Each structure stands twice: as structure tokens, then as C-alpha cells.
Coordinates of N, CA and C in Angstrom, one line a residue:
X55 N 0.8 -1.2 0.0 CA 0.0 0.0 0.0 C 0.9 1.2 0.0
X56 N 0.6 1.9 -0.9 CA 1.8 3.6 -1.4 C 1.6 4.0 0.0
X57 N 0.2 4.3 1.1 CA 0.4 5.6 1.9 C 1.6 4.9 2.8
X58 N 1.4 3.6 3.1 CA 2.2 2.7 4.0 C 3.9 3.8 4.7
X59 N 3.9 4.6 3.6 CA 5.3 4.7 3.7 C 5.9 5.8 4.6
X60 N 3.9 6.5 4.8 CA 3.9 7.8 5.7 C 3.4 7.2 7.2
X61 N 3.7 6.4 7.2 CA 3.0 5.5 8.6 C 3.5 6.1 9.7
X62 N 4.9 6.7 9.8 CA 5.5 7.7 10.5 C 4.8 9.1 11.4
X63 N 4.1 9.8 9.4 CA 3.2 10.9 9.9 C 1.8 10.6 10.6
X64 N 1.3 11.1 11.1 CA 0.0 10.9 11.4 C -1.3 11.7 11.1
X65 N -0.9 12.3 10.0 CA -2.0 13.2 8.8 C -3.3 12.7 8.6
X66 N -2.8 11.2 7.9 CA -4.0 10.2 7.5 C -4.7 9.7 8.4
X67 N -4.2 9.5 9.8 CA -4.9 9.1 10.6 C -5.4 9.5 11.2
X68 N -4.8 11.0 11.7 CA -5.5 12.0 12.4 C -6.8 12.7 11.7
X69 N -7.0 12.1 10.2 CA -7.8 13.1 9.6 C -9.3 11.9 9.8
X70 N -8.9 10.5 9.1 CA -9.4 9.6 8.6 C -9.8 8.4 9.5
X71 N -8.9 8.8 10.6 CA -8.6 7.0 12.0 C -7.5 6.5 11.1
X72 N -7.3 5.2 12.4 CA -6.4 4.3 12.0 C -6.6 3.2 11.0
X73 N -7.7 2.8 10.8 CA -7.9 1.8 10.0 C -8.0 2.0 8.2
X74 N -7.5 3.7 8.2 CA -7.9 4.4 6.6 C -6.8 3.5 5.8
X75 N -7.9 3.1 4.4 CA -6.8 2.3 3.4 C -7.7 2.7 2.2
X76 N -6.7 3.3 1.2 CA -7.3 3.9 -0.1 C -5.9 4.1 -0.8
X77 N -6.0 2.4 -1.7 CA -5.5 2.0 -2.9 C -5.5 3.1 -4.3
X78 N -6.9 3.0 -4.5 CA -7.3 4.4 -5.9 C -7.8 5.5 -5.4
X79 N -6.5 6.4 -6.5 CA -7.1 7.9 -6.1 C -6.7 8.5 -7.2
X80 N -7.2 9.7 -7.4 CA -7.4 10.3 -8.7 C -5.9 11.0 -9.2
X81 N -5.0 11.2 -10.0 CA -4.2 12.1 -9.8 C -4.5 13.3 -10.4
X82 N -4.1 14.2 -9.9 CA -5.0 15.6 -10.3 C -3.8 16.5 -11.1
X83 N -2.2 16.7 -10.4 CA -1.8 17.2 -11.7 C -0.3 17.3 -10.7
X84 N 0.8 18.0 -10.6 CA 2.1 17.9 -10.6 C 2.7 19.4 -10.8
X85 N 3.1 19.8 -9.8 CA 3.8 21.4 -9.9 C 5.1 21.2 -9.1
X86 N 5.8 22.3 -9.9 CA 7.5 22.2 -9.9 C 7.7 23.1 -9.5
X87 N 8.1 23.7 -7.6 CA 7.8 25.0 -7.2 C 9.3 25.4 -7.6
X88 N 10.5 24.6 -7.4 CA 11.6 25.3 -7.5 C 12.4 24.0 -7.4
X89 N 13.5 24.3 -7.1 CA 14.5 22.9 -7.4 C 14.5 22.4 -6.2
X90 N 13.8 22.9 -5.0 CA 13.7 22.4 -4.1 C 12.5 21.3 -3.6
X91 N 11.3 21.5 -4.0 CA 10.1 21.0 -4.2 C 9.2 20.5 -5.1
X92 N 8.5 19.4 -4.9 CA 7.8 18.9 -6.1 C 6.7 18.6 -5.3
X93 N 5.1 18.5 -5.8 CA 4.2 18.6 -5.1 C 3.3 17.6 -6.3
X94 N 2.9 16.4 -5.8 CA 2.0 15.9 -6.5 C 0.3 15.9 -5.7
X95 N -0.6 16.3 -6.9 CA -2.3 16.5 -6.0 C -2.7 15.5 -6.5
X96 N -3.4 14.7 -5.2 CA -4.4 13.7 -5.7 C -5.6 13.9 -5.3
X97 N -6.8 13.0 -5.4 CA -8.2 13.2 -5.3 C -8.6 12.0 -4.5
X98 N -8.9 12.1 -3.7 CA -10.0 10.7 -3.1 C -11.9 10.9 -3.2
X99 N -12.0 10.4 -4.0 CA -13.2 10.8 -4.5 C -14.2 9.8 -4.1
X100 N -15.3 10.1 -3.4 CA -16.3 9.5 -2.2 C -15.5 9.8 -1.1
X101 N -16.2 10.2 0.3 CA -15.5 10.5 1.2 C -15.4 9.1 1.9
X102 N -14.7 8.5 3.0 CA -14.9 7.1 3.7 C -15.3 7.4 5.1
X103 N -16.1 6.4 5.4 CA -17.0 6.6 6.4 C -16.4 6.8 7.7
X104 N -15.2 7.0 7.9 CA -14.1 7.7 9.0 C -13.8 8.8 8.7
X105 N -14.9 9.7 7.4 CA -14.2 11.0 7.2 C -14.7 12.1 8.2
X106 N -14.0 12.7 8.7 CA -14.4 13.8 9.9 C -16.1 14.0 9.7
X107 N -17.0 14.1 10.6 CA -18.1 14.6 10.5 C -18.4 16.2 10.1
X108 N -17.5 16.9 10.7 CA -18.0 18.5 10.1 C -17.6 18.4 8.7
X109 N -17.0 17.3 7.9 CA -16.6 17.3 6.2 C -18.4 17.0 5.7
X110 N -18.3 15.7 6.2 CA -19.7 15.1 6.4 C -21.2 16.0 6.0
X111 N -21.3 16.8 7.2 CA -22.4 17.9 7.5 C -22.3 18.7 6.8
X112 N -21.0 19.6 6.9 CA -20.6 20.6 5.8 C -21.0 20.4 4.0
X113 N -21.1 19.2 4.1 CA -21.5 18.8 2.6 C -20.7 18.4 1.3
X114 N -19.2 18.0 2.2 CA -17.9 17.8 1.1 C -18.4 16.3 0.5
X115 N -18.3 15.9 -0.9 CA -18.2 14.6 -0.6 C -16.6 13.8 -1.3
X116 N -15.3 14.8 -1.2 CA -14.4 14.1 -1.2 C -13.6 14.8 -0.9
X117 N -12.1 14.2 -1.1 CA -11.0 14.8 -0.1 C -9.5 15.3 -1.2
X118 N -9.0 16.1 -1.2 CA -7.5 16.1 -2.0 C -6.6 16.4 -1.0
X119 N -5.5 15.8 -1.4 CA -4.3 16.2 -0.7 C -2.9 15.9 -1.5
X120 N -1.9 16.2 -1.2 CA -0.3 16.7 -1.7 C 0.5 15.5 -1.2
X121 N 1.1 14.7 -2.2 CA 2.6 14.5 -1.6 C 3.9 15.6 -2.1
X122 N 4.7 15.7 -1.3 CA 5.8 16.9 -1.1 C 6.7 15.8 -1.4
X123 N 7.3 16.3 -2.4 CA 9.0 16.0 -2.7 C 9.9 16.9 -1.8
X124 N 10.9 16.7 -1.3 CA 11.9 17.5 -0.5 C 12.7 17.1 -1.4
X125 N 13.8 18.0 -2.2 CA 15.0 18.0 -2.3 C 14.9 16.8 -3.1
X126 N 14.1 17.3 -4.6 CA 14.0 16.1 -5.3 C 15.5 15.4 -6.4
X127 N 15.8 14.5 -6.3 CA 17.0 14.3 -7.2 C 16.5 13.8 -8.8
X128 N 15.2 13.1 -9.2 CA 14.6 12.9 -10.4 C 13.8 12.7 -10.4
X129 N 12.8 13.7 -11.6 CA 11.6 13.6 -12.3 C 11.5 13.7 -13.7
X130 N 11.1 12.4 -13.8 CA 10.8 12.1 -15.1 C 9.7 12.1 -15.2
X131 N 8.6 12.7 -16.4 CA 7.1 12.5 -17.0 C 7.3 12.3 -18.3
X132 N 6.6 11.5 -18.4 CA 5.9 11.1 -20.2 C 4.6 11.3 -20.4
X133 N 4.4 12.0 -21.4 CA 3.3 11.9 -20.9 C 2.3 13.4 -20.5
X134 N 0.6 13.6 -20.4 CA 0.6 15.3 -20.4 C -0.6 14.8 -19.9
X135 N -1.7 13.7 -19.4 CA -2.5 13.5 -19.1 C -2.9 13.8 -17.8
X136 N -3.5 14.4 -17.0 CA -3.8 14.0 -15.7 C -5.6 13.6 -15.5
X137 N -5.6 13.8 -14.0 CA -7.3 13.4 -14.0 C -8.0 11.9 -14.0
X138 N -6.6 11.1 -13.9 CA -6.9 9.8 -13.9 C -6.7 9.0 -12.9
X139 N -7.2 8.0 -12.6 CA -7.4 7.0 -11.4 C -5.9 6.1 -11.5
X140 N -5.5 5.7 -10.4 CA -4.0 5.3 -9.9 C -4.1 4.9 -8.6
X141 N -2.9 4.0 -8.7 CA -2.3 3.3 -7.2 C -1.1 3.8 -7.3
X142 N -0.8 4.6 -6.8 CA 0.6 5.1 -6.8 C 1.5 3.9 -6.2
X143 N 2.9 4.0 -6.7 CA 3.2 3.4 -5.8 C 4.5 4.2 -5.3
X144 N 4.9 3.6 -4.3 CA 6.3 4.6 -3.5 C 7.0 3.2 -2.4
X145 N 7.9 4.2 -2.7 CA 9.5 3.1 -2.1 C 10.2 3.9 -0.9
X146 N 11.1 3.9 -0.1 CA 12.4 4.1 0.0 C 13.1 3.5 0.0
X147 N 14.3 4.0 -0.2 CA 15.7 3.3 -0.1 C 16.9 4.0 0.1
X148 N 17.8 3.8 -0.1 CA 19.1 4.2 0.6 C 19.1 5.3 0.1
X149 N 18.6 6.0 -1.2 CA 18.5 7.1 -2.4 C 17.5 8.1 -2.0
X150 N 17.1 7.3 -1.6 CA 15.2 8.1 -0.8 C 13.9 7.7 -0.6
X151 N 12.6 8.9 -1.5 CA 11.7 8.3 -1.2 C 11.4 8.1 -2.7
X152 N 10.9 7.3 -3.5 CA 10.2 7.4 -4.8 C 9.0 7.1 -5.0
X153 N 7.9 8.0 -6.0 CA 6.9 8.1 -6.2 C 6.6 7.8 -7.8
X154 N 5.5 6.9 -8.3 CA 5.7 6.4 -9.4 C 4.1 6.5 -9.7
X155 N 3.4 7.2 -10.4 CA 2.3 7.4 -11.1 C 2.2 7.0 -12.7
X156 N 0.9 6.1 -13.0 CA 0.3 5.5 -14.1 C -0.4 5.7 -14.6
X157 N -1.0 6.0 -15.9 CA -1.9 5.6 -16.8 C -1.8 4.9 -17.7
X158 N -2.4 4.5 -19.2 CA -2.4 4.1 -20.0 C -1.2 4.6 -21.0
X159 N -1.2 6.3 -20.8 CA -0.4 6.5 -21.8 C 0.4 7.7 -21.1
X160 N 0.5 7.9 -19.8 CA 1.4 8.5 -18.8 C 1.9 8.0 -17.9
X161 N 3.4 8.4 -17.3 CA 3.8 8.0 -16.4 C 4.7 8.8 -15.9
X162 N 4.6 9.1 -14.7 CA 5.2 10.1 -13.8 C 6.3 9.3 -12.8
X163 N 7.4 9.8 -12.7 CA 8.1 9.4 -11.4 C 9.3 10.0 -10.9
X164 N 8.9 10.2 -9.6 CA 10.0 10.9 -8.8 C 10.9 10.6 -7.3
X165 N 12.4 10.5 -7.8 CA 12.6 10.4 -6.1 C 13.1 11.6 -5.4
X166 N 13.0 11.4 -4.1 CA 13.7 12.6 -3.7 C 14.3 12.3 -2.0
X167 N 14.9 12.7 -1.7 CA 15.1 13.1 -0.1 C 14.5 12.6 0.9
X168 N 13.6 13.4 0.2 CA 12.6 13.4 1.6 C 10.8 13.9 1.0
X169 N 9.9 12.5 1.2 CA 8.8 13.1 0.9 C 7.7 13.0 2.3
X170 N 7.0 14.1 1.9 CA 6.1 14.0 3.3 C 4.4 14.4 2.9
X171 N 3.8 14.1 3.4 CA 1.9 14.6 3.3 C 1.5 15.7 3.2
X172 N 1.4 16.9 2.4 CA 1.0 18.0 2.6 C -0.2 18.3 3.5
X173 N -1.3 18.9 2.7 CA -2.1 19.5 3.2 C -3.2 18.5 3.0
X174 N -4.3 18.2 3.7 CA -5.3 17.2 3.4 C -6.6 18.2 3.8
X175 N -7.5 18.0 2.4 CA -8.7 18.9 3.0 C -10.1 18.6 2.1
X176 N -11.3 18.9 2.2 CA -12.5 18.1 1.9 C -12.4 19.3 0.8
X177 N -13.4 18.5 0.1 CA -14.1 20.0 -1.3 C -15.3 19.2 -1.5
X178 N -16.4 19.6 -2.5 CA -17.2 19.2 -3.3 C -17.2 18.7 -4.7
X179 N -17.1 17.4 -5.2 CA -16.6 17.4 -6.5 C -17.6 17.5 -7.3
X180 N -18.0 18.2 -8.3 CA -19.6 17.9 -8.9 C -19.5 16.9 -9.7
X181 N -18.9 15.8 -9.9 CA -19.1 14.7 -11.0 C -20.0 13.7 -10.0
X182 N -19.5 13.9 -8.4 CA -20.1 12.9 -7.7 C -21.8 13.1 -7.0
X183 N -22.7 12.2 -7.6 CA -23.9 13.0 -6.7 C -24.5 12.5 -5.8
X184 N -25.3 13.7 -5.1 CA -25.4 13.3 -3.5 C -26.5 11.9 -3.4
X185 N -26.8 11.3 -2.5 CA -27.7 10.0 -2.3 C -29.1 11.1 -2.0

């Protein structure tokens, strides 16, 4: 499991509980703030039934959040697609952390330093509709 690797932080769990597990999520798109940072957005689209209640009430029905490259050493993209469903997957190793995103006819991947959880926060997605 990709988030596995943040098991350290406690973002996901603080946000979602301990038991949160989400294989597919949407990837939304990839910004290059400077040679120090790399920021991938994903989508978790349906909220899970551990999602905070004021998300809930409030009327979000899903969630985006950031992985942060620190002090990335390579990124490679092929590729120009985003908006599509993925398992990311991610590693460390003696080199770092790596991040490796898929489609059919894109592929994104990056390692770096040091990667960590950005910001996690609800929105409204309109493709999804309410029960």
C-alpha cells in the first residue's frame, strides 16, 4: 500500500482514523515549485465513512491532498494526461523516497530526499452526486 510509507506521519490518521486504506485515487496534476520542491495533488473521490463529520455535515463529498518531494534528485514525465485513477506506488531506499504514477499513456516518477503529506482537505466534487 503507497500511503504505508507515511505510517511515520500521522496526517491520514488524524484526519481519517487508524484503519484508513485507499488503494485508488485520482491524480490531479504535478507542480515544480523550484529545485527544491515537487508537489503531487491527488483526489480521493467519495469521502470514507471515517471521514471527519464536520466534512460530512458541511456537505464535502471528497477529499485532495499533496505529496511533497523535499530535495528532489529525479523527475521524469511522459506523458501530459492527468485526472486519472492510480495506485501510486512509492518506495524508500538508501537514495530516498520514490513516487511512481500511471496511466495508460502517462507515467510520472520521482525520487527525492525526503517526501512528506501536505495539506489534506474536503471539497465538493460535482461529477459525484449526492444519495
Amino acid at each position: 500500500m503507497w500511503f504505508k510509507v507515511f505510517e511515520e506521519s500521522s496526517k491520514f490518521s488524524d484526519v481519517f482514523g487508524l484503519g484508513f486504506i485507499q488503494e485508488l485515487v485520482e491524480f490531479d496534476m504535478l507542480v515544480v515549485h523550484d529545485e527544491m520542491r515537487v508537489s503531487f495533488y491527488f483526489r480521493i473521490l467519495g469521502l470514507p465513512d471515517s471521514a471527519p463529520v464536520q466534512w460530512i455535515v458541511g456537505g464535502y463529498n471528497a477529499a485532495e491532498f499533496t505529496v511533497v518531494f523535499h530535495n528532489p534528485l529525479k523527475l521524469e514525465v511522459s506523458g501530459a494526461r492527468s485526472g486519472f485513477d492510480c495506485a501510486p506506488v512509492m518506495a524508500v531506499s538508501s537514495e530516498g523516497t520514490s513516487l511512481c504514477v500511471e496511466s495508460a499513456d502517462t507515467k510520472i516518477f520521482c525520487i527525492g530526499k525526503h517526501a512528506s503529506i501536505g495539506e489534506i482537505r474536503p471539497y465538493t466534487d460535482s461529477r459525484i452526486r449526492s444519495a
